[in-house]
PDB file of C-alpha atoms in Angstrom:
ATOM      1  CA  MET Z 151     -34.816   6.793  -0.268  1.00  0.00           C
ATOM      2  CA  LEU Z 152     -31.401   7.391   1.296  1.00  0.00           C
ATOM      3  CA  PHE Z 153     -28.365   6.228  -0.682  1.00  0.00           C
ATOM      4  CA  MET Z 154     -25.200   5.428   1.212  1.00  0.00           C
ATOM      5  CA  SER Z 155     -21.991   6.222  -0.627  1.00  0.00           C
ATOM      6  CA  LYS Z 156     -19.120   3.793  -0.379  1.00  0.00           C
ATOM      7  CA  PRO Z 157     -16.435   4.881   2.056  1.00  0.00           C
ATOM      8  CA  SER Z 158     -13.142   5.754   0.437  1.00  0.00           C
ATOM      9  CA  ILE Z 159      -9.969   3.926   1.408  1.00  0.00           C
ATOM     10  CA  ALA Z 160      -8.383   7.323   2.106  1.00  0.00           C
ATOM     11  CA  ASN Z 161     -11.138   8.251   4.576  1.00  0.00           C
ATOM     12  CA  ILE Z 162     -10.930   4.862   6.267  1.00  0.00           C
ATOM     13  CA  LEU Z 163      -7.163   5.269   6.695  1.00  0.00           C
ATOM     14  CA  LYS Z 164      -7.490   8.854   7.940  1.00  0.00           C
ATOM     15  CA  GLN Z 165     -10.174   7.869  10.479  1.00  0.00           C
ATOM     16  CA  LYS Z 166      -8.151   4.934  11.794  1.00  0.00           C
ATOM     17  CA  ILE Z 167      -4.992   7.046  12.091  1.00  0.00           C
ATOM     18  CA  GLU Z 168      -6.933   9.794  13.875  1.00  0.00           C
ATOM     19  CA  LYS Z 169      -8.536   7.256  16.210  1.00  0.00           C
ATOM     20  CA  TYR Z 170      -5.111   5.793  16.975  1.00  0.00           C
ATOM     21  CA  GLY Z 171      -4.071   9.277  18.057  1.00  0.00           C
ATOM     22  CA  SER Z 172      -0.358   9.132  17.427  1.00  0.00           C
ATOM     23  CA  ASN Z 173       1.957  11.257  15.317  1.00  0.00           C
ATOM     24  CA  HIS Z 174       4.174   8.263  14.561  1.00  0.00           C
ATOM     25  CA  ILE Z 175       2.542   4.840  14.369  1.00  0.00           C
ATOM     26  CA  GLN Z 176       4.818   1.815  14.426  1.00  0.00           C
ATOM     27  CA  LEU Z 177       4.339  -0.458  11.467  1.00  0.00           C
ATOM     28  CA  CYS Z 178       4.591  -4.175  12.083  1.00  0.00           C
ATOM     29  CA  HIS Z 179       4.760  -6.633   9.241  1.00  0.00           C
ATOM     30  CA  SER Z 180       2.740  -9.820   9.556  1.00  0.00           C
ATOM     31  CA  LEU Z 181       5.127 -11.946   7.462  1.00  0.00           C
ATOM     32  CA  ARG Z 182       8.393 -11.217   9.235  1.00  0.00           C
ATOM     33  CA  PRO Z 183       9.730  -8.633  11.660  1.00  0.00           C
ATOM     34  CA  LEU Z 184      11.042  -5.487  10.002  1.00  0.00           C
ATOM     35  CA  LYS Z 185      14.789  -5.047  10.507  1.00  0.00           C
ATOM     36  CA  ARG Z 186      14.531  -1.584  12.032  1.00  0.00           C
ATOM     37  CA  PRO Z 187      11.576   0.128  13.660  1.00  0.00           C
ATOM     38  CA  THR Z 188       9.321   1.531  10.962  1.00  0.00           C
ATOM     39  CA  PHE Z 189       6.946   4.403  11.645  1.00  0.00           C
ATOM     40  CA  PHE Z 190       4.317   6.150   9.538  1.00  0.00           C
ATOM     41  CA  TRP Z 191       2.345   9.358   9.929  1.00  0.00           C
ATOM     42  CA  VAL Z 192       0.152  11.724   7.938  1.00  0.00           C
ATOM     43  CA  ALA Z 193       2.212  14.168   5.849  1.00  0.00           C
ATOM     44  CA  HIS Z 194       2.175  17.749   7.177  1.00  0.00           C
ATOM     45  CA  ASP Z 195       0.291  18.924   4.075  1.00  0.00           C
ATOM     46  CA  GLY Z 196      -2.279  16.103   4.478  1.00  0.00           C
ATOM     47  CA  SER Z 197      -1.560  14.677   1.007  1.00  0.00           C
ATOM     48  CA  GLY Z 198      -0.816  11.161   2.188  1.00  0.00           C
ATOM     49  CA  ILE Z 199       1.424   9.132   4.472  1.00  0.00           C
ATOM     50  CA  LYS Z 200       5.135   9.474   5.212  1.00  0.00           C
ATOM     51  CA  VAL Z 201       7.337   6.571   6.310  1.00  0.00           C
ATOM     52  CA  ASN Z 202      10.602   7.013   8.193  1.00  0.00           C
ATOM     53  CA  LYS Z 203      12.432   4.523   5.939  1.00  0.00           C
ATOM     54  CA  LEU Z 204      11.597   6.361   2.707  1.00  0.00           C
ATOM     55  CA  PRO Z 205      13.283   9.510   1.395  1.00  0.00           C
ATOM     56  CA  ALA Z 206      11.668  12.717   2.686  1.00  0.00           C
ATOM     57  CA  SER Z 207      10.521  13.483  -0.871  1.00  0.00           C
ATOM     58  CA  GLN Z 208       8.395  10.307  -0.951  1.00  0.00           C
ATOM     59  CA  THR Z 209       4.746  10.519   0.094  1.00  0.00           C
ATOM     60  CA  LEU Z 210       2.450   7.520  -0.152  1.00  0.00           C
ATOM     61  CA  ARG Z 211      -0.508   9.450  -1.550  1.00  0.00           C
ATOM     62  CA  TRP Z 212      -4.097   8.663  -0.601  1.00  0.00           C
ATOM     63  CA  LYS Z 213      -5.028   8.025  -4.243  1.00  0.00           C
ATOM     64  CA  MET Z 214      -2.308   5.354  -4.425  1.00  0.00           C
ATOM     65  CA  PHE Z 215      -3.899   3.418  -1.553  1.00  0.00           C
ATOM     66  CA  GLU Z 216      -7.290   3.779  -3.290  1.00  0.00           C
ATOM     67  CA  GLY Z 217      -5.759   2.553  -6.542  1.00  0.00           C
ATOM     68  CA  ILE Z 218      -4.152  -0.513  -4.960  1.00  0.00           C
ATOM     69  CA  VAL Z 219      -7.425  -1.681  -3.398  1.00  0.00           C
ATOM     70  CA  LYS Z 220      -9.407  -1.038  -6.598  1.00  0.00           C
ATOM     71  CA  LYS Z 221      -6.785  -2.817  -8.727  1.00  0.00           C
ATOM     72  CA  ALA Z 222      -6.639  -5.777  -6.337  1.00  0.00           C
ATOM     73  CA  ASN Z 223     -10.447  -5.975  -6.417  1.00  0.00           C
ATOM     74  CA  SER Z 224     -10.368  -5.946 -10.231  1.00  0.00           C
ATOM     75  CA  LEU Z 225      -7.940  -8.890 -10.035  1.00  0.00           C
ATOM     76  CA  GLY Z 226     -10.346 -10.948  -7.919  1.00  0.00           C
ATOM     77  CA  GLY Z 227      -9.331  -9.449  -4.576  1.00  0.00           C
ATOM     78  CA  GLN Z 228      -5.669 -10.462  -4.746  1.00  0.00           C
ATOM     79  CA  MET Z 229      -2.533  -8.589  -5.832  1.00  0.00           C
ATOM     80  CA  TYR Z 230       1.129  -9.536  -5.765  1.00  0.00           C
ATOM     81  CA  ARG Z 231       3.474  -7.099  -4.087  1.00  0.00           C
ATOM     82  CA  GLY Z 232       6.551  -7.369  -6.335  1.00  0.00           C
ATOM     83  CA  ASP Z 233       8.843  -6.156  -3.555  1.00  0.00           C
ATOM     84  CA  SER Z 234      11.684  -8.644  -4.022  1.00  0.00           C
ATOM     85  CA  ILE Z 235      11.653  -8.043  -7.787  1.00  0.00           C
ATOM     86  CA  ALA Z 236      11.815  -4.262  -7.335  1.00  0.00           C
ATOM     87  CA  ARG Z 237      14.605  -4.533  -4.739  1.00  0.00           C
ATOM     88  CA  SER Z 238      16.678  -6.721  -7.067  1.00  0.00           C
ATOM     89  CA  GLY Z 239      16.482  -4.260  -9.972  1.00  0.00           C
ATOM     90  CA  GLY Z 240      13.510  -5.684 -11.860  1.00  0.00           C
ATOM     91  CA  ARG Z 241      12.225  -3.546 -14.707  1.00  0.00           C
ATOM     92  CA  LEU Z 242       8.689  -2.320 -15.319  1.00  0.00           C
ATOM     93  CA  GLY Z 243       6.918  -4.321 -17.987  1.00  0.00           C
ATOM     94  CA  GLU Z 244       9.545  -7.055 -17.923  1.00  0.00           C
ATOM     95  CA  ASP Z 245       9.792  -8.435 -14.387  1.00  0.00           C
ATOM     96  CA  LEU Z 246       7.397  -6.016 -12.700  1.00  0.00           C
ATOM     97  CA  THR Z 247       3.904  -5.895 -14.132  1.00  0.00           C
ATOM     98  CA  GLU Z 248       1.003  -3.545 -13.583  1.00  0.00           C
ATOM     99  CA  ASP Z 249      -0.672  -6.374 -11.645  1.00  0.00           C
ATOM    100  CA  MET Z 250       1.951  -5.983  -8.862  1.00  0.00           C
ATOM    101  CA  ILE Z 251       1.933  -3.130  -6.353  1.00  0.00           C
ATOM    102  CA  ASP Z 252       5.541  -2.138  -7.121  1.00  0.00           C
ATOM    103  CA  GLY Z 253       4.712  -2.040 -10.844  1.00  0.00           C
ATOM    104  CA  PHE Z 254       1.242  -0.535 -10.606  1.00  0.00           C
ATOM    105  CA  ILE Z 255       2.108   2.533  -8.500  1.00  0.00           C
ATOM    106  CA  PRO Z 256       4.954   3.916 -10.656  1.00  0.00           C
ATOM    107  CA  LEU Z 257       3.106   3.243 -13.924  1.00  0.00           C
ATOM    108  CA  GLN Z 258      -0.287   4.607 -12.862  1.00  0.00           C
ATOM    109  CA  PHE Z 259       0.634   7.447 -10.533  1.00  0.00           C
ATOM    110  CA  GLU Z 260       4.194   8.567 -11.161  1.00  0.00           C
ATOM    111  CA  GLY Z 261       4.691   8.644 -14.914  1.00  0.00           C
ATOM    112  CA  ALA Z 262       7.253   5.838 -14.985  1.00  0.00           C
ATOM    113  CA  ASP Z 263       7.939   4.103 -18.287  1.00  0.00           C
ATOM    114  CA  TYR Z 264       8.287   0.459 -19.209  1.00  0.00           C
ATOM    115  CA  GLY Z 265      11.897  -0.586 -18.741  1.00  0.00           C
ATOM    116  CA  ASP Z 266      12.436   1.682 -15.700  1.00  0.00           C
ATOM    117  CA  THR Z 267      13.622   0.345 -12.357  1.00  0.00           C
ATOM    118  CA  VAL Z 268      11.691   1.531  -9.304  1.00  0.00           C
ATOM    119  CA  LEU Z 269      11.898   2.037  -5.567  1.00  0.00           C
ATOM    120  CA  SER Z 270      10.195  -0.803  -3.699  1.00  0.00           C
ATOM    121  CA  ARG Z 271       7.389   0.533  -1.510  1.00  0.00           C
ATOM    122  CA  SER Z 272       4.893  -2.325  -1.495  1.00  0.00           C
ATOM    123  CA  THR Z 273       6.028  -3.360   1.991  1.00  0.00           C
ATOM    124  CA  TYR Z 274       4.803   0.004   3.305  1.00  0.00           C
ATOM    125  CA  PHE Z 275       1.617   0.208   1.238  1.00  0.00           C
ATOM    126  CA  SER Z 276       0.578  -3.335   2.136  1.00  0.00           C
ATOM    127  CA  GLY Z 277       1.673  -3.000   5.778  1.00  0.00           C
ATOM    128  CA  ILE Z 278      -0.369   0.178   6.294  1.00  0.00           C
ATOM    129  CA  LEU Z 279      -3.399  -1.322   4.548  1.00  0.00           C
ATOM    130  CA  GLU Z 280      -3.073  -4.424   6.725  1.00  0.00           C
ATOM    131  CA  TRP Z 281      -2.677  -2.290   9.874  1.00  0.00           C
ATOM    132  CA  ALA Z 282      -5.979  -0.619   8.956  1.00  0.00           C
ATOM    133  CA  GLY Z 283      -7.700  -4.001   8.482  1.00  0.00           C
ATOM    134  CA  ILE Z 284      -8.304  -3.461   4.756  1.00  0.00           C
ATOM    135  CA  VAL Z 285      -6.063  -6.242   3.415  1.00  0.00           C
ATOM    136  CA  THR Z 286      -4.267  -9.359   4.601  1.00  0.00           C
ATOM    137  CA  ILE Z 287      -0.660 -10.061   3.584  1.00  0.00           C
ATOM    138  CA  HIS Z 288       0.213 -13.636   2.568  1.00  0.00           C
ATOM    139  CA  LYS Z 289       3.541 -15.431   2.243  1.00  0.00           C
ATOM    140  CA  SER Z 290       4.853 -16.404  -1.132  1.00  0.00           C
ATOM    141  CA  THR Z 291       3.604 -19.648  -2.586  1.00  0.00           C
ATOM    142  CA  GLY Z 292       6.290 -19.556  -5.252  1.00  0.00           C
ATOM    143  CA  SER Z 293       5.276 -16.375  -7.076  1.00  0.00           C
ATOM    144  CA  GLY Z 294       5.986 -13.824  -4.341  1.00  0.00           C
ATOM    145  CA  SER Z 295       4.065 -12.473  -1.385  1.00  0.00           C
ATOM    146  CA  TYR Z 296       0.650 -10.977  -2.043  1.00  0.00           C
ATOM    147  CA  ILE Z 297      -2.280  -9.196  -0.469  1.00  0.00           C
ATOM    148  CA  THR Z 298      -5.933 -10.111  -0.414  1.00  0.00           C
ATOM    149  CA  VAL Z 299      -8.608  -7.489   0.131  1.00  0.00           C
ATOM    150  CA  ASN Z 300     -10.665  -8.298   3.220  1.00  0.00           C
ATOM    151  CA  LYS Z 301     -14.302  -9.148   2.521  1.00  0.00           C
ATOM    152  CA  GLU Z 302     -15.813  -5.895   3.792  1.00  0.00           C
ATOM    153  CA  TYR Z 303     -13.675  -3.875   1.323  1.00  0.00           C
ATOM    154  CA  ARG Z 304     -14.239  -5.985  -1.776  1.00  0.00           C
ATOM    155  CA  ASN Z 305     -16.843  -3.630  -3.270  1.00  0.00           C
ATOM    156  CA  ILE Z 306     -14.880  -0.417  -2.891  1.00  0.00           C
TER     157      ILE Z 306
END
């Protein structure tokens, strides 16, 4: 009997980027137009994705994308972004929780502590995941914008 392993989010992203065949892919945001053109590409060392609007030292690592989808799935397939809270100086554990992308990433992958302020990156994580067809971004219904994991990626 042949067992099929689940595809990883990282491999799905890498395949879609490779298929797209561009060094710099323009990111469009489904909720509102981004103020300046935003581009993303695979980091030269292959460790993740770079975005032109983030500091050169920032890499959106493959494991972070994996973590977001797994966390959202553990929350019923939905996860708040937390971008406006992070941009306005919200603190981890107070305003930003681990159930929000901008709280989850620093706490789980970067060694941040409760009480820290963070750089908002959920716009880029969610935009890239939406570009790849893995999630859908939704407008705020009073608690902030959020993503839902598309049906075919709910079991990853």
